[in-house]
Short mmCIF file of C-alpha atoms in Angstrom, two decimals:
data_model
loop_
_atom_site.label_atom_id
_atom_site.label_comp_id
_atom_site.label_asym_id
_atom_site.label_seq_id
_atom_site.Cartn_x
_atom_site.Cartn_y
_atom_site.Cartn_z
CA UNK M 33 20.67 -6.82 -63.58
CA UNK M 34 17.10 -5.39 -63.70
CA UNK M 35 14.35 -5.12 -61.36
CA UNK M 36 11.96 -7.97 -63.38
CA UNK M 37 15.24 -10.18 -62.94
CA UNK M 38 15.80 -9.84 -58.92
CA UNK M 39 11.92 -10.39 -58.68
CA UNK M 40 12.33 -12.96 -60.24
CA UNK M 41 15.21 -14.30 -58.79
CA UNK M 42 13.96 -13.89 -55.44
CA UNK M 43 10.46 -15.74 -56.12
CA UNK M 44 12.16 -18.57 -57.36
CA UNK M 45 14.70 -19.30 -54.41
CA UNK M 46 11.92 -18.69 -51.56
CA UNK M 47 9.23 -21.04 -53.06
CA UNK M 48 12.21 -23.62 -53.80
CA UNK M 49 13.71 -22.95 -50.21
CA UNK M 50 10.55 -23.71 -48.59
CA UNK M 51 9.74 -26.84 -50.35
CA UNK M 52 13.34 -28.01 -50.08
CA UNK M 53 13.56 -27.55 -46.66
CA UNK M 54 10.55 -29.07 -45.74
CA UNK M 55 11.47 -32.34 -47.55
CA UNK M 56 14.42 -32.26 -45.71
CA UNK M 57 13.21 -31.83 -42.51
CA UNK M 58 11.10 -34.60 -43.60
CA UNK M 59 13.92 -36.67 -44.62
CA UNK M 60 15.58 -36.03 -41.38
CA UNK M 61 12.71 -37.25 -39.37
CA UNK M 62 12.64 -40.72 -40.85
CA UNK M 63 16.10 -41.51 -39.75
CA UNK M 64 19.11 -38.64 -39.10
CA UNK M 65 16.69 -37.21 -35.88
CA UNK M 66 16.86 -40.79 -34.38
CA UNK M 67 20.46 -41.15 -34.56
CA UNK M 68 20.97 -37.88 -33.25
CA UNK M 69 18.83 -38.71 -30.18
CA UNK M 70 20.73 -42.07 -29.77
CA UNK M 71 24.07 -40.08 -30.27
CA UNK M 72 22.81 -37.88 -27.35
CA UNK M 73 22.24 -40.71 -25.14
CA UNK M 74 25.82 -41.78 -25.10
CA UNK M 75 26.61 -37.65 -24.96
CA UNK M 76 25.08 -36.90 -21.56
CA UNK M 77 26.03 -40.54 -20.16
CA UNK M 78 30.11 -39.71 -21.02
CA UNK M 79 29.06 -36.18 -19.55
CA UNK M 80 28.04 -37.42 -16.60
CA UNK M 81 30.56 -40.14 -15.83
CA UNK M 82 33.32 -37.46 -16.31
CA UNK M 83 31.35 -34.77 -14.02
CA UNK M 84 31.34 -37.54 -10.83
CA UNK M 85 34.57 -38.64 -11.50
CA UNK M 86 36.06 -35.09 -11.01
CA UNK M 87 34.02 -34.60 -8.57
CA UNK M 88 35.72 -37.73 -6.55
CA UNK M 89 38.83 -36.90 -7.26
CA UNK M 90 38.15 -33.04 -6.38
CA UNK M 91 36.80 -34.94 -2.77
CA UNK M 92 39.82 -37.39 -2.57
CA UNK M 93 42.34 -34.25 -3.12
CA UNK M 94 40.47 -32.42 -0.52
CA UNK M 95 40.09 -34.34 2.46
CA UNK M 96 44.06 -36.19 1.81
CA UNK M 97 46.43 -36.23 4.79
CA UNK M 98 47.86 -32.55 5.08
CA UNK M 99 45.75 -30.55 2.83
CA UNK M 100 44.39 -27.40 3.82
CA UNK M 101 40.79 -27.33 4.89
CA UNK M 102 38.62 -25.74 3.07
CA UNK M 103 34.47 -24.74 2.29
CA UNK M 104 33.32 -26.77 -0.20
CA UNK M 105 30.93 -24.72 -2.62
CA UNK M 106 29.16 -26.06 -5.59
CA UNK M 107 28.99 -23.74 -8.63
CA UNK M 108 26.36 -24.58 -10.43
CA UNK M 109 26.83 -23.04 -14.14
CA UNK M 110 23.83 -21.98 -16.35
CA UNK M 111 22.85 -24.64 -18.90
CA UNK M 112 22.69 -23.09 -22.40
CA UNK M 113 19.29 -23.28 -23.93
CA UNK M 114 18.03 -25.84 -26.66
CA UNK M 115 14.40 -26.57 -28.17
CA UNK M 116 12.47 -29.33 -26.05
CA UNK M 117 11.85 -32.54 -27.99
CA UNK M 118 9.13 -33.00 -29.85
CA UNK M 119 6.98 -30.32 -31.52
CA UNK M 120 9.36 -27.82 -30.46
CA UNK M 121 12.69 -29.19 -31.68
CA UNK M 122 11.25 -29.82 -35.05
CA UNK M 123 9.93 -26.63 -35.46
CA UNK M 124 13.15 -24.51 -34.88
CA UNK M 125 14.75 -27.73 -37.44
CA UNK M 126 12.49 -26.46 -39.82
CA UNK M 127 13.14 -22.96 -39.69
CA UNK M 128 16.71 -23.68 -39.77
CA UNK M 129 16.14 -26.16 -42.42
CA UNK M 130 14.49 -23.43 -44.91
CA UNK M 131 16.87 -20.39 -44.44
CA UNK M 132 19.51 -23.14 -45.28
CA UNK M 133 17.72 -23.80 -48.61
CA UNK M 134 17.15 -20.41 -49.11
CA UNK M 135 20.89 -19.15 -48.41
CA UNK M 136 21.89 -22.18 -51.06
CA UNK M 137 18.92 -21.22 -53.54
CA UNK M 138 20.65 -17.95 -53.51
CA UNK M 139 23.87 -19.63 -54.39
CA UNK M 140 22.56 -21.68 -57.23
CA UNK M 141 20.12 -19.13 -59.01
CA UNK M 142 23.47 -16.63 -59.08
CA UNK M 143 25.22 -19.09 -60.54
CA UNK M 144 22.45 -20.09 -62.90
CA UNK M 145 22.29 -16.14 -63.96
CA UNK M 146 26.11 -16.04 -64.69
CA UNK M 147 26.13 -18.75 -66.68
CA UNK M 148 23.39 -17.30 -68.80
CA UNK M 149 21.98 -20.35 -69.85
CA UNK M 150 18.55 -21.61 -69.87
CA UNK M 151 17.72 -23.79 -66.97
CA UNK M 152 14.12 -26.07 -66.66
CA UNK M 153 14.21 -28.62 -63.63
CA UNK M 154 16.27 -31.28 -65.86
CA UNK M 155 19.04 -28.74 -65.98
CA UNK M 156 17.97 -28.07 -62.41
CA UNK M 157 18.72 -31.57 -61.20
CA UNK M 158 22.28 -31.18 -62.68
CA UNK M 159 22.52 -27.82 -60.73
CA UNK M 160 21.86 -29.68 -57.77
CA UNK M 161 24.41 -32.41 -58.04
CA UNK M 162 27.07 -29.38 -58.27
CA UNK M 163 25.64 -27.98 -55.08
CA UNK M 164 25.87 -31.51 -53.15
CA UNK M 165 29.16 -31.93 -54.54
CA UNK M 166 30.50 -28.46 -53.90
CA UNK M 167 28.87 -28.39 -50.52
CA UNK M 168 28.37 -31.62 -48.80
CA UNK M 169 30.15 -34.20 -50.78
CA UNK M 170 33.98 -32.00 -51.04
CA UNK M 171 33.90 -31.16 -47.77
CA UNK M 172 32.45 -34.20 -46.15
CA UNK M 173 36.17 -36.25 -47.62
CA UNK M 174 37.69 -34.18 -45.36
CA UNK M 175 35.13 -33.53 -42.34
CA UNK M 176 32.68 -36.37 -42.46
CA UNK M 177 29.10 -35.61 -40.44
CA UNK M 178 30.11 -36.08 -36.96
CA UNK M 179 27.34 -37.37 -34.53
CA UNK M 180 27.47 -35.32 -30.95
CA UNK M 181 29.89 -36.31 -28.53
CA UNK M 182 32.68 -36.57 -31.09
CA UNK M 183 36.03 -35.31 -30.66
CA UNK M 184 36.85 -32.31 -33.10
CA UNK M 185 39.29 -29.90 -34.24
CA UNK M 186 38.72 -26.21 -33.03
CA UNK M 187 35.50 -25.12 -34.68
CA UNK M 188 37.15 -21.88 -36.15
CA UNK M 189 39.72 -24.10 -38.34
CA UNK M 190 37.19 -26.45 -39.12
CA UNK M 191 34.69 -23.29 -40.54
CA UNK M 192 38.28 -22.29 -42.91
CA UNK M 193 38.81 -25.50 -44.50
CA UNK M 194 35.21 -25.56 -44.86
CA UNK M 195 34.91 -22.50 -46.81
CA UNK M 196 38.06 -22.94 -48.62
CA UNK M 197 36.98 -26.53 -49.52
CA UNK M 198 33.74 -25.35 -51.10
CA UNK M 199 35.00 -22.53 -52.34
CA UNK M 200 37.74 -24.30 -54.24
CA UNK M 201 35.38 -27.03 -55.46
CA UNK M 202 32.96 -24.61 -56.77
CA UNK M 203 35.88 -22.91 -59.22
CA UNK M 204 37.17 -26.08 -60.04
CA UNK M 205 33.69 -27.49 -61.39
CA UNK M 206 32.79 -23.99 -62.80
CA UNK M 207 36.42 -23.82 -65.04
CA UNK M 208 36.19 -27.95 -66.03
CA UNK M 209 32.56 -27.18 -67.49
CA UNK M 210 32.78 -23.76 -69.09
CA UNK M 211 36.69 -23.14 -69.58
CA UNK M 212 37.58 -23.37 -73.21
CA UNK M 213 41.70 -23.95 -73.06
CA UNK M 214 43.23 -26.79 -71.81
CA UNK M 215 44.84 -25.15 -68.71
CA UNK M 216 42.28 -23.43 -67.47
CA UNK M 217 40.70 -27.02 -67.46
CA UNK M 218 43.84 -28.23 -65.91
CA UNK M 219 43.98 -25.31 -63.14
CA UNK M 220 40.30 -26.48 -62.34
CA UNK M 221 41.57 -29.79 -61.64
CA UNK M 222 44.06 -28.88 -59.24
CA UNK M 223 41.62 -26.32 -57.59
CA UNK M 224 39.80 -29.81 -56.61
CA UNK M 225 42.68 -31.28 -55.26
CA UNK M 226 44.83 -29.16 -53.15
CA UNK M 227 42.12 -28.65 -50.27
CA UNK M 228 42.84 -32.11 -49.79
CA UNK M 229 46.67 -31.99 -50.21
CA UNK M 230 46.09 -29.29 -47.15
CA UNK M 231 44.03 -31.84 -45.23
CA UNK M 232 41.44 -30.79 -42.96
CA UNK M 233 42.08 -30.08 -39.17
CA UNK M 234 41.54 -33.21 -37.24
CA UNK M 235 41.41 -33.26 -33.05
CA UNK M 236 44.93 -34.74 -31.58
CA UNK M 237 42.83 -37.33 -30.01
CA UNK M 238 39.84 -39.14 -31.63
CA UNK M 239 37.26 -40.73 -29.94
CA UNK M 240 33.49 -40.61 -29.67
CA UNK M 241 31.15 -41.51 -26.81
CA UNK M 242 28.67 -43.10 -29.19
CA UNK M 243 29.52 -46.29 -30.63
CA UNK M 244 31.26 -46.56 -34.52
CA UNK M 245 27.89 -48.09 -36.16
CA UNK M 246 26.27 -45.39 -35.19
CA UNK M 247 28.84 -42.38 -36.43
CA UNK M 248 28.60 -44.78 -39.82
CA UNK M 249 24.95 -45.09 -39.83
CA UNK M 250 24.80 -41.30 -39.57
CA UNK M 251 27.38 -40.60 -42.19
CA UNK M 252 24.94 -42.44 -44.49
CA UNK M 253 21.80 -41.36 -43.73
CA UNK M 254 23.31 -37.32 -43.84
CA UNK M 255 24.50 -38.16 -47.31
CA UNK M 256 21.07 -39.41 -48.43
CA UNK M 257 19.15 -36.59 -46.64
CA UNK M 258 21.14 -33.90 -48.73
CA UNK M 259 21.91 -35.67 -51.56
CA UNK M 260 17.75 -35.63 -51.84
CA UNK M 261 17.63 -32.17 -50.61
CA UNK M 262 19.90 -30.68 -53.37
CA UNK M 263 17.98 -32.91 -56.55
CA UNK M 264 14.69 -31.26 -54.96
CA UNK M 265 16.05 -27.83 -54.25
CA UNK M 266 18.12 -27.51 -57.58
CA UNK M 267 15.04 -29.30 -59.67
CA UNK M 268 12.56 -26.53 -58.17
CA UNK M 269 14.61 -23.70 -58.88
CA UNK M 270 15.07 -24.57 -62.42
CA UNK M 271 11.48 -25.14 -62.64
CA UNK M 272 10.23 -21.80 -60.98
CA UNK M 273 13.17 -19.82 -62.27
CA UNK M 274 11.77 -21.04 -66.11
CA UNK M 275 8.34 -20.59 -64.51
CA UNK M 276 8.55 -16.64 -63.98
CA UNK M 277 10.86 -16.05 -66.76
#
């Protein structure tokens, strides 16, 4: 691979990473943001409820018949940092939102290269599908978009399926499009099943402190949010990528 060709590469995937994720950061304003902030309600209220009843029964165990007296000190442990609402939230969203879309562009314009086929933003849009499917739509069968304060499997285990999910999914598309023999078609086929033969690691307990409607009503608006993100990002790279051929 040549100089012209990384140039180009690399124009391509910034100027369709910024667009990309600024529509989705746009997206997410309109209706995933509110959810979250709803979610976060219920969070800190189960928080709270479980700090004061600990406390009382720290109190109660303390000051029982026959226990051991003792100086009551109150540790007070640093709250970890997070982005005020409001101009400063969305902000650090959007700067998360495009290195995102430019870590994915990266993904798809590689791809696009090894294939060695041409690519203009029709053939773009089909790109994209393959990235939602590969990366939101595989994985999310297994670990649907959780709203905070849900229950969940160690995050470590959850990051391996992940991968392995995505991973999978991406060799399973790539042999069912471009392998030639029968088997290798076949072996793509169970490439997309046997993540989900493994099964994804799920808490022993399941609960959430906000209310089912909502963890649906955010499943469906995080589907819609990157299903739009990956038309836009995979349409823009096939157009710039054709652009500064």
């Amino acid at each position: 691979m040549n100089l012209a060709v990384l140039r180009r590469i690399a124009s391509t995937v910034l100027l369709a990473g910024a667009c990309a994720g600024v529509l989705l950061t746009g997206v997410q304003q309109l209706q995933v943001s509110k959810i979250i902030l709803q979610a976060e309600v219920y969070e800190e209220a189960a928080a709270a409820k479980a700090h004061e009843q600990a406390h009382e029964q720290a109190h109660a165990a303390a000051t029982a018949p026959g226990a051991p007296a003792q100086a009551h000190e109150h540790e007070h442990e640093g709250e970890e940092w997070e982005p005020a609402n409001g101009f400063e939230r969305t902000a650090y969203t959007v700067l998360a939102n495009i290195s995102m879309a430019i870590g994915f562009g990266l993904f798809l314009a590689a791809a696009i290269v090894i294939s060695g086929r041409q690519v203009t933003w029709r053939s773009g849009l089909l790109w994209g599908v393959a990235g939602y499917l590969v990366f939101f739509v595989a994985p999310s069968l297994g670990l649907p978009p959780e709203v905070p304060g849900t229950m969940a499997a160690p995050l470590h285990a959850r990051q391996l399926w992940w991968v392995m999910t995505a991973g999978m999914t991406a060799a399973g598309l790539g042999l069912g499009v471009y392998a030639r023999h029968w088997a290798l078609k076949l072996l793509g086929v169970v490439l997309l099943i046997v993540p989900h033969l493994i099964g994804a690691p799920h808490p022993a307990v399941h609960g959430s402190a906000a209310p089912e409607e909502l963890a649906q009503a955010f499943i469906h608006a995080t589907a819609l949010a990157n299903g739009l993100f990956w038309l836009t990002l995979g349409g823009l790279i096939g157009y710039f990528y054709k652009k500064f051929a």
